[in-house]
XYZ file of C-alpha atoms in Angstrom:
391
model
C 108.646 117.092 131.988
C 111.761 117.139 129.834
C 112.483 113.394 127.467
C 113.914 111.089 129.529
C 114.275 107.395 129.545
C 115.237 105.135 132.614
C 116.936 101.935 132.864
C 118.320 100.651 136.899
C 119.664 97.018 135.817
C 121.108 96.768 139.129
C 119.816 94.141 141.895
C 119.409 94.846 145.265
C 119.955 92.006 147.539
C 118.731 94.210 151.322
C 119.361 93.285 154.867
C 121.223 90.795 157.120
C 120.147 88.181 154.810
C 121.461 89.573 151.167
C 124.020 87.894 151.087
C 122.491 83.813 150.645
C 122.570 84.921 146.790
C 126.226 85.911 146.916
C 127.406 82.920 145.463
C 125.310 82.771 142.792
C 125.556 86.146 142.264
C 130.003 85.397 141.681
C 128.947 82.768 139.375
C 126.039 84.741 136.698
C 129.259 86.727 136.946
C 132.528 86.121 136.631
C 134.257 83.221 137.010
C 137.162 84.620 139.889
C 136.380 88.265 141.098
C 138.867 90.993 142.657
C 137.993 92.496 146.445
C 139.002 96.115 146.539
C 138.420 97.848 149.783
C 140.015 100.628 151.789
C 141.292 99.998 155.397
C 140.600 97.596 158.611
C 137.335 98.728 159.090
C 135.168 95.846 156.506
C 137.360 92.905 159.156
C 136.248 95.298 162.439
C 132.413 95.148 160.778
C 132.540 91.728 159.786
C 131.275 92.262 156.009
C 135.139 91.333 154.574
C 134.761 87.855 156.462
C 130.675 87.416 154.960
C 132.225 87.964 151.402
C 135.620 85.243 151.698
C 134.084 82.997 153.467
C 131.185 82.260 151.461
C 133.253 82.415 148.386
C 135.752 79.881 150.563
C 133.640 77.579 151.095
C 131.880 77.769 146.946
C 135.467 77.052 145.823
C 135.373 80.098 144.360
C 139.978 81.779 143.689
C 139.873 85.795 144.300
C 142.114 88.013 144.374
C 142.126 90.876 146.581
C 143.748 94.912 145.984
C 143.216 97.168 149.892
C 144.039 100.376 151.051
C 141.980 102.448 148.680
C 141.773 105.514 150.064
C 138.870 108.711 150.011
C 138.388 110.561 147.182
C 139.952 107.488 145.819
C 143.485 107.748 143.767
C 144.455 108.009 140.097
C 147.229 105.428 141.419
C 144.441 102.477 143.124
C 143.110 102.410 139.626
C 146.267 101.727 138.089
C 146.844 99.464 140.462
C 144.222 97.514 140.665
C 144.438 96.993 136.465
C 147.744 95.259 137.719
C 146.349 92.813 139.287
C 143.424 92.012 138.026
C 145.279 91.024 134.507
C 148.448 89.368 136.459
C 145.381 87.670 138.468
C 143.844 86.944 135.307
C 139.670 88.431 136.885
C 137.008 88.876 135.826
C 134.820 90.895 138.157
C 134.845 93.417 140.380
C 133.378 92.974 143.794
C 133.888 95.928 145.818
C 133.379 96.086 149.388
C 133.378 99.171 152.008
C 132.463 102.840 151.659
C 132.331 104.269 147.711
C 136.003 105.475 147.133
C 136.385 101.094 147.585
C 133.404 100.826 145.224
C 134.163 104.139 142.718
C 137.612 102.697 142.189
C 136.305 99.897 141.523
C 133.426 101.242 139.055
C 136.770 102.912 137.590
C 139.007 99.868 137.175
C 135.947 98.060 135.910
C 135.426 100.494 133.235
C 139.288 101.255 131.986
C 140.722 97.609 132.550
C 140.182 97.096 128.585
C 141.362 100.427 127.256
C 144.766 100.703 126.120
C 145.507 103.669 126.542
C 146.165 106.092 131.127
C 143.103 104.928 132.613
C 142.754 108.790 133.483
C 142.013 109.696 129.252
C 138.254 107.842 129.728
C 138.060 109.056 133.842
C 138.492 112.944 132.389
C 136.193 112.264 129.761
C 138.725 111.848 127.412
C 137.388 108.847 126.017
C 134.255 107.885 125.486
C 133.287 104.324 128.560
C 133.483 101.487 126.840
C 133.722 97.375 127.539
C 133.060 97.483 131.741
C 134.329 94.402 133.261
C 131.172 93.416 136.150
C 130.391 95.379 139.916
C 129.462 93.103 142.409
C 128.963 95.934 145.434
C 129.693 95.605 149.171
C 128.790 98.838 150.764
C 129.513 99.488 154.401
C 128.740 103.193 154.680
C 125.366 105.231 153.818
C 126.042 107.952 152.251
C 127.507 108.892 148.588
C 124.991 105.223 146.826
C 127.307 104.529 144.420
C 126.019 100.849 144.758
C 123.438 101.809 142.524
C 124.450 104.763 140.683
C 126.219 105.168 136.848
C 129.555 107.297 138.639
C 132.870 107.031 139.650
C 134.453 109.481 140.851
C 138.253 109.740 140.854
C 141.075 112.187 142.316
C 144.551 112.482 140.452
C 147.152 114.546 143.145
C 149.151 115.176 140.589
C 147.203 118.112 138.826
C 145.093 119.307 141.393
C 141.513 117.594 140.224
C 139.298 115.271 141.065
C 136.720 113.376 138.352
C 133.973 111.605 138.075
C 132.083 110.234 135.031
C 130.089 107.860 134.153
C 128.312 105.705 131.826
C 125.421 103.341 132.878
C 126.908 100.279 131.773
C 128.838 101.532 134.950
C 126.441 100.773 137.310
C 126.469 97.236 139.598
C 125.639 94.361 138.275
C 123.993 93.460 142.102
C 124.434 95.201 145.842
C 124.406 93.897 149.015
C 123.150 95.752 151.224
C 123.485 94.848 154.358
C 122.954 97.833 157.047
C 124.480 96.639 160.256
C 127.992 96.533 158.931
C 126.937 100.148 159.437
C 126.501 99.879 163.043
C 129.921 100.813 163.298
C 130.881 104.238 161.486
C 132.054 107.245 163.348
C 130.193 109.640 163.896
C 131.680 111.280 161.598
C 131.340 109.501 158.981
C 127.555 109.029 159.478
C 127.271 112.635 159.529
C 129.729 113.338 156.565
C 127.352 110.689 154.703
C 123.696 111.865 155.869
C 124.978 115.230 154.162
C 125.878 113.772 150.910
C 122.944 111.988 151.282
C 121.213 115.642 150.809
C 123.208 117.173 149.118
C 122.473 114.987 145.888
C 118.235 115.235 146.788
C 118.941 119.034 146.877
C 120.728 119.313 143.702
C 117.593 118.290 141.688
C 114.936 119.475 143.439
C 116.419 122.982 143.687
C 115.758 122.253 139.906
C 114.644 124.610 136.921
C 111.817 122.272 135.747
C 108.677 123.570 138.432
C 106.559 121.175 135.838
C 108.348 117.848 137.482
C 105.588 117.331 139.886
C 106.711 114.125 141.293
C 110.384 113.892 141.031
C 109.947 117.598 143.719
C 107.833 114.729 146.079
C 109.760 111.904 145.333
C 113.074 114.727 146.706
C 110.705 116.264 149.828
C 110.003 111.926 151.018
C 114.080 111.870 150.892
C 114.479 115.328 152.722
C 112.175 114.304 155.448
C 113.486 110.662 155.717
C 117.446 112.088 155.820
C 116.753 114.701 158.182
C 114.297 112.523 160.531
C 116.594 109.058 161.101
C 120.159 111.674 160.390
C 119.934 112.049 163.073
C 118.927 109.176 165.263
C 121.273 107.238 163.606
C 124.344 109.809 164.854
C 123.216 109.317 168.693
C 121.915 105.459 168.619
C 124.664 104.194 165.400
C 122.879 100.636 166.949
C 119.494 101.539 165.653
C 118.578 99.274 162.938
C 114.944 101.690 161.293
C 117.605 104.328 161.307
C 119.928 102.500 159.371
C 118.072 101.008 157.493
C 116.251 104.561 156.103
C 119.267 106.127 155.570
C 120.552 102.985 153.740
C 117.438 102.912 150.732
C 117.595 106.756 150.982
C 120.841 106.444 149.694
C 120.460 104.668 146.528
C 117.698 106.486 145.691
C 119.052 109.785 146.497
C 121.850 109.168 143.275
C 120.737 106.319 141.243
C 118.081 108.902 138.673
C 115.066 108.431 140.477
C 114.365 112.264 140.693
C 116.410 113.719 138.007
C 114.824 112.439 134.925
C 113.181 114.654 133.327
C 114.243 117.096 135.546
C 118.215 118.084 133.991
C 120.350 118.590 137.052
C 123.450 120.950 136.899
C 124.827 119.055 139.338
C 126.923 122.553 140.468
C 127.220 122.140 143.623
C 129.518 118.925 143.998
C 131.872 120.614 141.132
C 132.612 123.685 143.743
C 132.819 121.072 147.095
C 135.257 119.065 144.145
C 137.447 121.281 144.660
C 138.042 121.003 147.611
C 138.474 117.406 147.886
C 140.837 118.043 144.666
C 143.592 121.145 146.884
C 142.899 119.852 150.424
C 141.770 116.444 150.104
C 138.757 117.189 152.471
C 136.143 114.458 152.650
C 133.048 115.152 150.672
C 130.422 115.333 152.478
C 132.343 117.088 155.153
C 132.816 119.885 152.006
C 129.205 119.614 150.716
C 127.564 120.215 154.216
C 129.913 123.515 153.918
C 128.897 125.190 151.121
C 124.838 123.339 151.010
C 123.970 126.501 153.197
C 126.137 129.360 151.087
C 124.823 127.945 148.071
C 121.320 127.868 148.933
C 122.165 131.476 150.165
C 123.356 132.686 146.540
C 120.839 131.182 145.040
C 117.182 132.460 146.278
C 115.250 134.268 144.678
C 111.965 136.117 144.550
C 111.164 134.242 142.056
C 112.481 130.521 143.143
C 111.585 131.090 146.547
C 108.854 128.314 146.662
C 111.074 125.332 145.960
C 112.531 126.634 149.246
C 109.080 126.351 151.475
C 108.702 123.022 149.849
C 112.389 122.201 151.327
C 111.273 123.963 154.635
C 108.169 121.958 155.359
C 109.937 118.123 154.154
C 113.025 118.655 156.106
C 112.222 120.163 159.010
C 108.397 120.298 159.715
C 108.116 124.150 159.889
C 104.991 124.701 157.640
C 105.320 128.035 155.599
C 101.708 128.842 155.189
C 101.666 131.919 157.203
C 104.804 133.089 156.266
C 106.638 135.827 154.203
C 108.250 133.283 151.434
C 111.602 135.550 151.478
C 111.392 134.972 155.208
C 111.081 130.983 155.547
C 113.614 130.644 152.671
C 116.098 132.219 155.085
C 114.529 130.139 157.744
C 115.425 127.227 155.579
C 118.615 127.642 155.231
C 119.632 128.953 158.622
C 117.487 125.372 160.142
C 119.653 123.237 157.181
C 123.373 125.347 159.316
C 121.712 124.311 162.364
C 121.020 120.915 161.760
C 124.760 120.362 160.229
C 126.066 121.699 163.214
C 124.015 119.581 165.577
C 125.428 116.662 163.896
C 128.961 117.608 164.170
C 129.925 118.962 160.977
C 132.136 122.740 160.440
C 130.550 125.384 159.030
C 132.740 127.510 157.407
C 136.147 126.633 154.454
C 137.951 127.813 157.554
C 137.460 124.964 159.669
C 139.190 122.722 157.974
C 142.660 124.376 156.604
C 141.074 126.421 153.448
C 143.293 128.796 152.749
C 141.145 131.882 151.905
C 143.897 132.962 148.716
C 142.563 129.639 146.943
C 139.153 130.851 146.806
C 139.799 132.395 143.473
C 142.224 129.653 141.805
C 139.429 127.127 143.142
C 136.758 128.778 142.248
C 138.779 128.910 138.166
C 138.401 125.418 138.433
C 135.269 124.337 138.777
C 133.489 126.622 136.428
C 136.536 124.985 133.689
C 135.259 121.357 134.860
C 131.685 122.512 135.269
C 131.249 124.010 131.680
C 129.041 121.996 130.685
C 127.454 122.123 134.231
C 126.670 125.912 135.776
C 124.862 126.660 132.806
C 121.709 124.057 134.321
C 121.833 125.193 138.107
C 118.783 126.791 139.904
C 120.688 130.002 138.837
C 123.007 129.978 135.664
C 126.650 130.127 137.357
C 129.898 132.002 136.198
C 133.330 131.744 137.804
C 132.575 135.268 139.334
C 129.609 133.127 140.965
C 131.240 130.359 142.078
C 134.152 132.507 143.799
C 130.793 134.358 145.604
C 130.186 131.183 146.925
C 132.971 130.318 147.835
C 133.850 133.579 150.117
C 130.402 132.706 151.656
C 130.953 129.786 152.584
C 134.609 130.892 154.381
């Protein structure tokens, strides 16, 4: 296990009673929040009213910015900074999925910078001061409500960039699984795939002695694969929704990666799909994942697939040939995503074959600090092979 430090300062309030601490938290971290959200779903599921009614009862002023798109854009970050400064807001209060939370975190991390926010988002300039973020997730997926990172897209150059800082973790997050009951089936499926990919990136690592991290990962695989299908078929099953929502947080809050460096190569490959085709992140990952697993497999690393096979699908590989067991794990992954209504091929979502080399080139550039640390170190040519396997 490698050296590391680990600190999660995010306070979690979980369950239908979580908002009893909302006013106390707002008053602790600021005076006037900027509420950031996407479309109308938060008004239909009750999350918006749950927050705003309490702010109004307490006499706390607030400003709003709606319209944040999936794969949040740089334009929304710029607009949010303008509103924040004009309204003299001093903290961010995103309500919604990871897109709203990521956008709010980007605003919080760039509002104090005099230049273009993209300088920080693209890592040309380090993150400085960050305004407090209090998050209200209504979708269980990326776990941004407990992570250090944000991912923002820029349409004019077809780029999707992730950046992070420990200062970007939300100060408080309010998690009520009931808000996820109204998620469309497609979003539920994509969210589960997203969380599975976070666990997979750290589980398939080059640090076999990180035993505890692997066992954490296996518990998360078991939870996500078990409850994912239940939530997909029974949207108002609180047990399933709550277990998924909590697992999404631990899949990305650093628990499994400390002492266990991760290349995040699967994510770098997917980011190009979203950058060029505005693909839903979890959908893109569900397509990339089996191809990535196929490319990564070798005789030497097949042992990891055996643990995954048993944790995710309950299949004991003890009496099986290890390579056959590993291939079975990949096939079962495909079957699972098919059962969740997710596509299996890039061509199924409109990706054009002539774009594969272009995306491989961009992924290799974006992943230059990540590809060498993948389960198998990747090159641009390898990235293209994975895209081709997924096509």
